[in-house]
Coordinates of C-alpha atoms in Angstrom, one line a residue:
Chain A
M1 CA -15.9 1.6 16.3
Y2 CA -18.4 0.8 19.1
L3 CA -15.3 -0.5 21.3
D4 CA -13.7 2.6 21.1
Y5 CA -16.4 4.5 22.2
V6 CA -16.8 2.3 25.1
I7 CA -13.6 2.5 26.2
R8 CA -13.6 6.4 26.0
R9 CA -16.7 6.8 28.0
F10 CA -15.6 4.0 30.4
G11 CA -12.2 6.0 31.0
V12 CA -14.2 8.9 31.5
M13 CA -16.3 7.5 34.2
V14 CA -13.2 6.0 35.9
L15 CA -11.5 9.6 36.0
V16 CA -15.0 11.1 37.6
I17 CA -14.9 8.3 40.4
F18 CA -10.7 8.7 40.7
L19 CA -11.2 12.4 40.9
A20 CA -14.3 12.5 43.2
V21 CA -12.6 10.0 46.0
T22 CA -9.4 12.1 45.5
I23 CA -10.9 15.4 46.2
N24 CA -12.9 13.8 49.1
F25 CA -9.6 12.7 50.4
A26 CA -7.7 15.9 49.7
L27 CA -9.8 18.7 50.8
P28 CA -9.9 18.3 54.7
R29 CA -6.2 17.5 54.8
L30 CA -5.2 20.8 52.8
M31 CA -7.0 22.7 55.6
P32 CA -5.0 24.0 58.4
G33 CA -5.2 22.4 61.6
D34 CA -6.5 18.8 62.6
P35 CA -10.0 18.2 61.2
I36 CA -11.1 15.9 63.6
E37 CA -10.0 17.8 66.4
A38 CA -11.5 20.8 65.1
Q39 CA -14.7 19.3 64.6
L40 CA -15.2 17.7 67.7
N41 CA -14.1 20.6 69.8
Q42 CA -16.4 22.8 67.9
L43 CA -19.2 20.2 68.5
M44 CA -18.4 20.2 72.3
A45 CA -18.1 23.9 72.2
S46 CA -21.6 24.2 71.0
G47 CA -22.7 21.8 73.9
G48 CA -23.5 18.5 72.1
G49 CA -24.9 16.6 75.2
Q50 CA -25.0 13.4 73.5
M51 CA -21.6 13.1 72.2
G52 CA -20.8 10.0 73.5
D53 CA -17.0 9.1 74.3
V54 CA -15.2 11.9 72.3
A55 CA -11.8 10.2 73.4
A56 CA -12.8 7.0 71.8
M57 CA -14.3 8.9 68.5
V58 CA -11.0 10.7 68.0
E59 CA -9.1 7.2 68.7
A60 CA -11.5 5.6 66.3
Y61 CA -10.7 8.0 63.5
R62 CA -7.0 8.3 64.1
S63 CA -6.6 4.6 63.7
R64 CA -9.3 4.5 60.9
F65 CA -7.2 7.3 58.7
G66 CA -3.7 6.5 60.3
L67 CA -3.2 10.1 60.5
D68 CA 0.5 9.2 62.0
Q69 CA 1.3 7.5 58.6
P70 CA 2.8 9.0 55.4
V71 CA 0.1 10.8 53.1
W72 CA 0.4 8.0 50.3
M73 CA -0.5 5.2 52.9
Q74 CA -3.5 7.2 54.2
Y75 CA -4.5 7.7 50.5
V76 CA -4.5 4.0 50.0
A77 CA -6.3 3.1 53.5
Y78 CA -8.9 5.7 52.2
W79 CA -9.4 4.0 49.0
Q80 CA -9.7 0.4 50.6
S81 CA -12.4 1.6 53.1
I82 CA -14.3 3.4 50.0
L83 CA -14.4 -0.1 48.3
R84 CA -15.9 -1.5 51.5
F85 CA -18.4 1.2 51.5
D86 CA -17.0 2.2 54.9
F87 CA -17.5 6.1 55.2
G88 CA -16.9 6.5 59.0
F89 CA -19.2 7.5 61.6
S90 CA -21.7 10.3 61.7
L91 CA -20.4 13.0 64.2
A92 CA -23.8 14.6 65.0
N93 CA -25.3 11.2 65.5
Y94 CA -22.7 9.1 66.9
P95 CA -22.5 5.9 66.8
E96 CA -24.6 5.8 63.7
R97 CA -22.5 4.7 60.7
V98 CA -22.6 7.2 57.6
S99 CA -23.3 4.1 55.2
H100 CA -26.1 3.7 57.4
A101 CA -27.7 6.9 57.4
I102 CA -27.4 7.1 53.7
A103 CA -29.3 3.5 53.0
A104 CA -31.9 5.2 55.3
S105 CA -32.4 7.9 53.0
L106 CA -31.6 6.6 49.7
P107 CA -35.0 4.9 48.9
W108 CA -36.8 8.1 49.4
T109 CA -34.5 10.1 47.0
L110 CA -34.8 7.2 44.3
G111 CA -38.3 7.0 44.7
L112 CA -39.0 10.6 44.2
L113 CA -36.5 11.3 41.6
G114 CA -37.4 8.2 39.4
F115 CA -41.0 9.0 39.7
C116 CA -40.7 12.6 38.6
T117 CA -38.0 12.1 36.0
I118 CA -40.4 9.7 34.3
V119 CA -43.6 11.7 34.6
S120 CA -42.0 14.9 33.4
F121 CA -40.1 13.1 30.3
V122 CA -43.7 11.6 29.4
I123 CA -45.5 15.0 29.7
G124 CA -42.6 17.2 28.6
T125 CA -41.8 15.3 25.4
W126 CA -45.7 15.2 24.3
L127 CA -45.9 19.0 25.1
G128 CA -42.7 19.9 23.0
G129 CA -44.1 17.8 20.3
A130 CA -47.4 19.6 20.5
I131 CA -45.6 23.1 20.7
A132 CA -43.7 22.1 17.4
W133 CA -46.4 20.6 15.4
P134 CA -47.8 23.3 13.2
R135 CA -51.4 21.7 13.1
T136 CA -51.8 22.0 17.1
P137 CA -54.6 24.4 18.4
R138 CA -53.2 27.8 18.8
W139 CA -54.4 27.9 22.5
L140 CA -52.4 25.0 23.4
R141 CA -49.3 26.0 22.0
T142 CA -49.4 29.6 23.5
A143 CA -50.4 27.8 26.9
G144 CA -47.4 25.1 26.6
S145 CA -45.0 27.7 25.5
S146 CA -45.8 30.1 28.6
L147 CA -45.1 26.8 30.5
L148 CA -41.6 26.5 29.1
I149 CA -41.0 29.6 31.0
L150 CA -41.2 27.8 34.2
S151 CA -38.0 25.5 33.3
A152 CA -35.8 28.6 33.9
V153 CA -36.9 28.9 37.5
P154 CA -35.0 27.0 40.1
Y155 CA -37.1 23.8 41.3
F156 CA -36.9 24.7 45.0
L157 CA -38.5 28.4 44.5
I158 CA -41.6 26.8 42.8
G159 CA -41.6 24.3 45.9
M160 CA -41.6 27.2 48.2
I161 CA -44.4 28.7 46.5
L162 CA -46.3 25.4 46.5
L163 CA -45.7 24.9 50.0
Y164 CA -47.1 28.2 51.1
V165 CA -50.4 27.8 48.9
F166 CA -51.3 24.4 49.3
A167 CA -50.1 23.5 52.7
I168 CA -50.2 26.7 54.6
L169 CA -53.3 28.8 53.1
V170 CA -55.3 25.9 52.1
R171 CA -54.4 22.9 54.0
W172 CA -55.0 20.2 51.5
F173 CA -51.0 18.6 51.9
P174 CA -48.8 18.4 54.5
A175 CA -46.1 21.0 55.2
G176 CA -43.1 18.5 55.5
G177 CA -41.9 14.9 56.3
G178 CA -42.0 11.8 54.3
M179 CA -45.2 10.1 56.0
P180 CA -47.6 10.7 58.8
F181 CA -46.1 11.1 62.1
G182 CA -46.6 7.9 64.3
L183 CA -47.4 5.8 61.2
N184 CA -47.0 2.2 61.5
V185 CA -45.2 1.2 58.5
G186 CA -46.1 -1.9 56.8
W187 CA -47.4 -3.2 53.3
N188 CA -50.5 -1.8 53.6
F189 CA -52.7 0.8 52.0
E190 CA -52.5 3.1 55.3
T191 CA -48.8 3.5 54.6
L192 CA -48.9 3.9 50.8
R193 CA -51.5 6.5 50.9
G194 CA -49.4 8.5 53.7
I195 CA -46.1 8.2 51.6
L196 CA -48.1 9.4 48.5
W197 CA -49.9 12.2 50.3
H198 CA -46.6 13.5 51.5
A199 CA -44.6 13.1 48.3
T200 CA -47.4 15.0 46.2
L201 CA -46.1 18.5 46.7
P202 CA -42.2 17.7 46.4
A203 CA -43.1 15.7 43.1
I204 CA -45.2 18.4 41.7
S205 CA -42.6 21.3 42.0
I206 CA -39.9 19.0 40.6
I207 CA -42.3 17.9 37.8
I208 CA -43.5 21.4 36.9
A209 CA -39.8 23.0 36.4
E210 CA -38.7 19.6 34.5
I211 CA -41.5 19.5 32.0
G212 CA -40.3 22.6 30.6
A213 CA -36.8 21.2 29.9
W214 CA -37.9 18.4 28.2
A215 CA -40.4 20.3 26.1
I216 CA -37.8 22.8 24.9
G217 CA -35.5 19.8 24.0
M218 CA -38.3 18.1 21.8
R219 CA -39.6 21.2 20.1
G220 CA -36.2 22.2 18.9
M221 CA -35.7 18.4 17.8
L222 CA -39.0 17.9 16.1
V223 CA -38.9 21.2 14.3
S224 CA -35.6 20.0 12.6
V225 CA -37.0 16.6 12.1
L226 CA -40.2 18.1 10.4
G227 CA -37.7 19.7 7.9
E228 CA -36.5 16.7 6.5
D229 CA -37.4 15.0 3.0
Y230 CA -39.3 12.0 4.5
I231 CA -41.6 14.2 5.9
T232 CA -42.4 15.8 2.8
L233 CA -42.6 12.5 1.1
A234 CA -44.9 11.3 3.9
E235 CA -47.1 14.1 3.2
A236 CA -47.2 13.4 -0.6
K237 CA -47.9 9.9 0.1
G238 CA -51.3 11.0 1.5
N239 CA -50.7 9.8 5.1
K240 CA -53.1 10.9 7.7
N241 CA -51.7 14.0 9.8
R242 CA -51.8 12.0 13.1
R243 CA -49.7 9.2 11.6
I244 CA -47.2 11.6 10.3
F245 CA -46.9 13.2 13.8
L246 CA -46.4 10.1 15.6
R247 CA -44.8 7.9 13.1
Y248 CA -42.5 10.1 11.0
G249 CA -42.1 12.9 13.4
M250 CA -42.0 11.9 17.3
R251 CA -40.8 8.7 16.7
N252 CA -37.4 10.3 15.1
A253 CA -37.2 13.1 17.2
L254 CA -37.8 11.0 20.5
L255 CA -34.2 9.1 20.5
P256 CA -32.0 12.3 20.8
Q257 CA -33.9 13.1 23.8
L258 CA -33.0 10.5 25.5
T259 CA -29.4 11.5 25.1
K260 CA -30.5 14.7 27.2
L261 CA -31.3 12.6 30.1
A262 CA -27.4 11.8 30.7
L263 CA -26.8 15.8 30.3
T264 CA -29.5 16.6 32.8
L265 CA -29.0 13.9 35.3
G266 CA -26.5 15.9 37.7
H267 CA -29.1 19.1 37.0
I268 CA -32.0 17.1 38.1
V269 CA -30.3 15.7 41.5
S270 CA -29.0 19.0 42.5
G271 CA -32.5 20.6 42.0
A272 CA -34.4 17.7 43.9
I273 CA -31.5 18.3 47.0
L274 CA -33.2 21.7 47.5
V275 CA -36.6 20.5 47.0
E276 CA -36.2 17.9 49.7
V277 CA -34.8 20.4 52.1
I278 CA -37.8 22.9 51.5
F279 CA -40.2 20.1 52.2
S280 CA -38.1 18.4 55.1
Y281 CA -38.5 15.2 52.8
P282 CA -36.4 12.5 54.4
G283 CA -34.5 11.7 51.3
L284 CA -30.5 12.2 50.8
G285 CA -30.7 16.2 50.1
F286 CA -32.5 16.8 53.3
R287 CA -29.9 14.7 55.1
L288 CA -27.1 16.5 53.4
Y289 CA -28.9 19.9 54.6
Q290 CA -28.9 18.7 58.2
A291 CA -25.3 17.5 58.1
I292 CA -24.2 21.1 56.8
Q293 CA -26.1 22.4 59.5
T294 CA -24.4 20.2 62.4
K295 CA -20.9 20.4 60.5
D296 CA -21.3 16.6 60.3
Y297 CA -18.3 16.3 57.8
F298 CA -18.3 12.6 57.2
V299 CA -22.0 12.4 56.4
I300 CA -21.5 15.4 53.9
Q301 CA -18.5 13.6 52.3
G302 CA -20.4 10.1 52.1
I303 CA -23.6 11.7 50.5
V304 CA -21.3 13.8 47.9
L305 CA -19.1 10.7 47.2
L306 CA -22.3 8.7 46.7
L307 CA -24.0 11.4 44.4
S308 CA -20.8 11.7 42.3
V309 CA -20.2 8.2 41.8
S310 CA -23.7 7.1 41.0
I311 CA -24.3 9.8 38.6
A312 CA -20.7 8.9 36.8
V313 CA -22.2 5.3 36.6
A314 CA -25.5 6.3 35.7
M315 CA -24.1 8.4 32.5
F316 CA -21.9 5.6 31.5
I317 CA -24.9 3.0 31.2
L318 CA -26.8 5.5 29.2
D319 CA -23.9 6.3 27.2
L320 CA -23.7 2.4 26.5
I321 CA -27.3 2.2 25.8
Y322 CA -27.6 5.1 23.0
P323 CA -25.7 3.9 20.2
L324 CA -27.6 0.8 20.4
I325 CA -30.8 2.1 20.3
D326 CA -29.9 5.1 18.0
P327 CA -27.1 4.2 15.4
R328 CA -26.6 8.0 14.4
I329 CA -24.9 8.9 17.5
T330 CA -22.1 6.1 17.1
A331 CA -21.6 7.5 13.4
R332 CA -21.4 10.8 14.6
K333 CA -19.0 10.2 17.2
S334 CA -16.6 8.0 15.3
Chain B
M1 CA -30.4 23.9 5.2
A2 CA -33.6 22.1 4.4
T3 CA -36.3 24.4 3.4
T4 CA -39.8 23.4 3.8
T5 CA -42.7 25.2 4.9
M6 CA -43.7 23.3 7.7
P7 CA -41.1 24.0 10.3
R8 CA -41.1 27.5 9.4
R9 CA -44.6 27.9 10.2
G10 CA -44.0 26.1 13.5
I11 CA -41.2 28.6 14.6
D12 CA -43.0 31.7 13.4
L13 CA -46.1 30.9 15.4
S14 CA -44.7 29.8 18.6
A15 CA -44.9 32.1 21.5
F16 CA -40.9 32.4 21.5
G17 CA -40.9 34.5 18.3
R18 CA -37.2 34.8 17.6
N19 CA -36.0 38.4 18.5
R20 CA -39.1 39.1 20.8
A21 CA -37.5 36.7 23.1
L22 CA -34.0 38.6 22.9
L23 CA -35.8 41.8 23.3
A24 CA -38.1 40.8 26.3
G25 CA -35.0 38.9 27.9
I26 CA -32.9 41.9 27.6
V27 CA -35.6 44.5 28.9
V28 CA -36.1 42.1 31.6
L29 CA -32.4 41.8 32.7
G30 CA -32.0 45.8 32.1
L31 CA -34.5 46.5 34.4
I32 CA -33.0 44.3 37.3
C33 CA -29.7 45.8 36.7
L34 CA -31.1 49.3 37.0
F35 CA -32.8 48.5 40.2
A36 CA -29.6 46.8 41.6
L37 CA -27.7 49.9 40.6
L38 CA -30.2 52.8 41.8
A39 CA -32.0 51.3 44.8
P40 CA -28.8 51.1 47.1
L41 CA -28.4 54.8 46.5
F42 CA -32.0 55.5 48.0
V43 CA -31.9 53.2 51.1
D44 CA -30.3 53.6 54.2
P45 CA -27.8 50.5 54.6
S46 CA -28.4 50.5 58.7
Q47 CA -32.1 49.5 58.0
A48 CA -30.9 46.0 57.2
R49 CA -28.9 45.3 60.4
V50 CA -30.9 43.0 62.7
G51 CA -33.0 44.5 65.2
V52 CA -33.4 48.0 63.8
T53 CA -37.0 47.7 63.1
V54 CA -39.8 45.8 64.6
P55 CA -39.7 42.3 63.6
R56 CA -42.5 40.5 61.7
R57 CA -44.4 43.2 60.3
P58 CA -46.4 42.9 57.2
P59 CA -45.7 45.5 54.3
S60 CA -46.9 48.9 55.1
G61 CA -46.4 52.6 54.3
S62 CA -43.1 52.8 56.4
N63 CA -41.9 49.4 55.5
W64 CA -42.6 48.7 52.2
L65 CA -42.0 45.0 52.0
G66 CA -42.5 44.4 55.8
T67 CA -39.7 43.5 58.2
D68 CA -38.2 39.9 58.6
G69 CA -38.1 37.7 61.7
Q70 CA -34.9 39.3 63.1
G71 CA -36.0 43.0 62.3
R72 CA -34.5 43.8 59.2
D73 CA -36.4 45.9 56.5
M74 CA -37.0 43.7 53.8
F75 CA -37.0 46.7 50.9
T76 CA -33.5 47.3 52.0
V77 CA -32.6 43.8 52.3
M78 CA -33.5 43.5 48.7
A79 CA -32.0 46.8 47.5
L80 CA -28.5 45.6 49.2
A81 CA -29.0 41.7 48.3
L82 CA -29.7 42.2 44.5
P83 CA -26.4 43.8 43.4
Q84 CA -24.4 41.3 45.5
T85 CA -26.1 38.4 44.0
L86 CA -25.6 39.8 40.3
K87 CA -22.0 40.4 41.4
I88 CA -21.4 36.7 41.9
G89 CA -23.2 35.7 38.9
L90 CA -21.4 38.3 36.6
L91 CA -17.8 37.7 38.1
A92 CA -18.1 33.9 38.3
G93 CA -19.7 34.1 34.7
L94 CA -16.8 36.1 33.5
I95 CA -14.1 34.0 35.1
S96 CA -15.4 30.9 33.7
L97 CA -15.8 32.5 30.1
S98 CA -12.1 33.8 30.0
V99 CA -11.2 30.2 31.2
G100 CA -13.5 28.6 28.6
V101 CA -12.7 30.9 25.8
A102 CA -9.1 30.4 26.3
L103 CA -9.0 26.7 26.7
G104 CA -11.5 26.6 23.5
L105 CA -9.3 28.2 21.3
V106 CA -6.4 26.5 22.2
A107 CA -8.1 23.1 21.9
G108 CA -9.4 23.9 18.6
F109 CA -6.2 25.5 17.3
V110 CA -3.4 23.4 18.4
G111 CA -5.0 19.9 18.5
G112 CA -3.5 17.0 19.2
I113 CA -2.7 15.7 22.8
I114 CA -3.5 19.0 24.3
D115 CA -7.0 18.9 22.7
T116 CA -7.5 15.5 24.0
V117 CA -6.4 16.4 27.3
I118 CA -8.6 19.5 27.5
R119 CA -11.9 17.7 25.9
T120 CA -11.3 14.8 28.3
A121 CA -11.2 17.2 31.3
S122 CA -14.1 19.0 30.4
D123 CA -16.1 15.7 29.8
V124 CA -15.2 14.6 33.1
M125 CA -16.0 18.0 34.8
M126 CA -19.5 17.9 33.0
T127 CA -19.8 14.5 34.5
I128 CA -19.3 15.5 38.1
P129 CA -22.5 16.9 39.7
G130 CA -21.2 20.5 40.2
I131 CA -23.1 21.0 43.4
A132 CA -21.8 18.0 44.9
I133 CA -18.1 19.4 44.8
L134 CA -19.3 22.8 45.6
V135 CA -21.0 21.6 49.0
L136 CA -17.5 19.9 49.6
V137 CA -15.4 23.0 48.9
A138 CA -17.8 25.4 50.7
A139 CA -18.0 23.1 54.0
N140 CA -14.4 23.2 54.1
V141 CA -13.9 27.0 53.7
R142 CA -13.3 28.8 56.8
E143 CA -14.9 32.2 55.8
M144 CA -16.9 32.5 52.7
T145 CA -16.7 35.9 51.0
V146 CA -18.8 36.9 47.7
E147 CA -15.4 36.8 45.5
L148 CA -14.4 33.5 46.9
M149 CA -17.8 32.2 46.0
A150 CA -17.7 33.5 42.6
L151 CA -14.1 32.0 42.5
I152 CA -15.5 28.5 43.7
V153 CA -18.5 28.5 41.1
A154 CA -16.4 29.5 38.2
A155 CA -14.2 26.8 38.7
L156 CA -17.3 24.3 37.9
S157 CA -19.0 26.0 35.1
W158 CA -16.2 26.8 32.3
M159 CA -17.1 23.7 30.3
V160 CA -19.9 24.8 28.3
A161 CA -18.0 27.7 27.0
T162 CA -14.9 25.6 26.2
R163 CA -16.9 23.1 24.1
T164 CA -18.8 25.9 22.4
I165 CA -15.7 27.8 21.3
R166 CA -13.7 24.6 20.5
A167 CA -16.0 23.2 17.9
Q168 CA -16.4 26.9 16.4
T169 CA -12.6 27.1 16.2
L170 CA -12.3 23.6 14.7
S171 CA -14.9 24.6 11.7
L172 CA -13.2 28.5 11.3
R173 CA -9.8 27.3 11.2
E174 CA -10.7 25.7 8.2
R175 CA -12.6 28.5 6.4
G176 CA -10.7 30.0 3.4
Y177 CA -9.7 33.4 4.9
V178 CA -8.0 31.8 7.6
Q179 CA -5.9 29.3 5.5
V180 CA -5.1 32.5 3.2
A181 CA -3.9 34.3 6.2
R182 CA -2.1 31.5 7.0
L183 CA -0.3 31.0 3.9
N184 CA 0.6 34.6 3.8
G185 CA 2.7 33.6 6.9
T186 CA 0.7 35.2 9.7
S187 CA 1.8 33.9 13.1
G188 CA -0.4 31.7 15.3
L189 CA -1.2 34.4 17.9
K190 CA -2.1 37.0 15.2
L191 CA -4.0 34.4 13.5
I192 CA -6.1 33.8 16.7
F193 CA -6.6 37.2 17.6
I194 CA -7.2 39.1 14.0
E195 CA -8.5 36.1 12.1
V196 CA -10.6 34.1 14.3
L197 CA -11.5 35.7 17.7
P198 CA -13.6 38.5 15.9
N199 CA -15.6 35.9 14.3
L200 CA -16.4 34.1 17.6
L201 CA -17.8 37.0 19.5
P202 CA -21.4 35.9 18.8
F203 CA -20.7 32.6 20.4
I204 CA -18.7 34.1 23.2
A205 CA -21.6 36.4 24.0
A206 CA -24.0 33.5 23.6
S207 CA -21.8 31.4 25.8
F208 CA -21.7 34.2 28.4
V209 CA -25.3 34.2 28.8
L210 CA -25.3 30.5 29.5
T211 CA -22.4 30.5 31.8
V212 CA -23.8 33.3 34.0
S213 CA -27.0 31.6 34.4
Q214 CA -25.3 28.3 35.4
A215 CA -23.2 30.0 37.8
M216 CA -26.0 31.9 39.5
L217 CA -28.0 28.6 39.6
A218 CA -25.3 26.9 41.5
T219 CA -24.7 30.3 43.7
V220 CA -28.5 30.3 44.7
G221 CA -28.6 26.7 45.6
L222 CA -25.2 26.7 47.6
E223 CA -26.6 29.8 49.5
A224 CA -30.1 28.2 50.1
L225 CA -28.1 25.3 51.5
G226 CA -26.8 27.8 54.0
L227 CA -23.0 27.6 52.4
G228 CA -23.1 31.1 51.1
P229 CA -21.4 34.1 52.5
Q230 CA -22.6 34.4 56.1
N231 CA -21.9 38.0 56.5
D232 CA -23.0 39.4 53.4
L233 CA -26.6 40.0 52.1
T234 CA -27.5 38.0 48.9
L235 CA -30.9 36.7 47.7
G236 CA -29.8 33.2 48.3
M237 CA -28.9 33.9 52.0
T238 CA -32.1 36.0 52.3
I239 CA -33.9 32.6 51.1
Y240 CA -31.7 30.5 53.5
W241 CA -32.4 32.6 56.5
A242 CA -36.1 32.7 55.7
Q243 CA -36.2 28.9 55.6
F244 CA -34.1 28.6 58.6
Y245 CA -36.6 30.4 60.6
S246 CA -39.4 28.8 59.1
A247 CA -41.0 31.7 57.3
I248 CA -43.2 29.8 55.0
I249 CA -44.8 28.0 57.9
R250 CA -45.2 31.3 60.0
G251 CA -47.2 32.8 57.0
M252 CA -44.6 35.4 56.6
W253 CA -44.8 35.7 52.5
W254 CA -43.1 38.9 52.5
W255 CA -39.9 37.5 53.8
W256 CA -39.5 34.6 51.1
G257 CA -41.8 36.1 48.3
P258 CA -39.6 39.0 47.3
P259 CA -36.1 37.0 46.9
I260 CA -37.7 34.4 44.9
F261 CA -39.5 36.8 42.9
A262 CA -36.4 38.4 42.1
I263 CA -34.5 35.2 41.4
A264 CA -37.2 33.8 39.0
L265 CA -37.1 37.0 37.1
I266 CA -33.3 36.9 36.8
F267 CA -33.5 33.4 35.3
I268 CA -36.4 34.0 33.1
G269 CA -34.5 37.1 32.0
L270 CA -31.4 35.2 31.2
M271 CA -33.2 32.2 29.6
L272 CA -35.3 34.7 27.3
T273 CA -31.9 36.3 26.3
S274 CA -30.4 32.8 25.8
I275 CA -32.9 31.7 23.5
G276 CA -33.1 35.1 21.4
M277 CA -29.1 34.9 21.3
D278 CA -29.2 31.2 20.0
S279 CA -31.4 32.0 17.0
F280 CA -29.2 35.1 16.1
V281 CA -26.2 33.1 16.4
N282 CA -27.5 30.2 14.5
K283 CA -29.0 32.5 11.8
R284 CA -25.2 33.9 11.4
V285 CA -24.0 30.4 10.8
G286 CA -26.6 30.0 8.2
T287 CA -25.6 32.9 6.2
Q288 CA -21.9 32.2 6.1

């Protein structure tokens, strides 16, 4: 049964990747006119002084896509270049390679997102458990429940308010960027402090909004776990409240909470993109925003493809892990 | 349903009292809609054009919400942008709900290969990060309009409704009265429309709220990235322009504050309604 399940999830992942690459390939070709000429002409018209050798670029793209060849051959060639992580050149910062641009901004996004997801998972899960637990002090439950409302507000709106209050009104934190200007980057305390200082506000805006989502899931889960017969048995046996809460309640409610991680992954990534824009944080989201501003089509394509593929792979890995840690999931699926 | 005293107490005491949430959500959304319907009647649309008023003015008696960096009266902008934003959300919600209900009904009722195809398609679509595809499509469209925006967003938010309706159809199909109707020789379409669909209404309503909220989230996100309708006034585009002209750093809170407030209010209203409806729908399941 587990094998069937794995094959099915693997099929979904392959389909997603196939679809993402195909959409990437097809969209510009469905548009009327020559995409490369149009882009370059537009850039020239807007007076890009550092365009480099335009004719050479057009030539490079033509040979890269083989635009004179039949569509299916172009499609095969496209797959070949994708598999080599070759996404072409940036139009706005020629001759920078798209893969290079992505590699430069990826660590920022991974660091920020990874940190925020872990922190908000821990706080949110604990908070949701506390709200559902009947013996929690009333003030904590009221305060916690009102915090849940924040999960409805898009991340970047919270970011804008934080930016205004803590970087403009009181200047505790920097208004943007990933590290202090002119910082000598190295493995030292100065660098670490600069990076953390700049990451604080973006991180808080993601965490505040994300806590609520985790807490809501955990609350619902714990409420239904507390209705199970084994909780009544644990009470009857005279277990301490604390033990019932942690060992009988939280522990059983926690596993399905992990399932939610897969479903919210896409949501978290899209939310973080806009937070990066608000704080000019040098990650993938801000790079995407810049690429949209300058109509840097190949950078847009590269980032979008990377996001779709990595989310598909991450979800597949999570799907593989669940049944191993929570046998109930395999039972339900089969 | 397990009945112990503990979870009951947990639910009743929580701040999200069941029907209070629904009531609060509907009141919030109702007030927003009322403003969106009435406010445009009382403002002069020309005040929302670039350069009509003195730019960068904080709120005052003549400009209730101040003026933005390009000389638009912010109150007029808000009055005109709110209906447009709601229109995109509702339109996208309606389109994807119809698609979702149709696919869910077919998948649940017909089963077999068709069910597998629809289920796999919705699984795949749920995995693809919506905003990524939206960015690609929006970046390729020559000129974005409110209607096109709704259509694009709808294409990526029909899955929730499909899943919910499919699951419910599967369970309704096996109910006694449906079986009886089937044995009486009721044809397929009649079975769907007379026996099944009316019983799905609460679930359709709940999916509608979820779908609208998802569509609005995608819309506002796209617009804030600068991919929205450039020539229309919407809340997301207002935020985009505020961000584009660094309104936050320039301390012009009256430029970005009102759209943020309105968007946050819409989402909180939708969330409360959704929570309220969820308990209502689930209660219904419990009694049947």
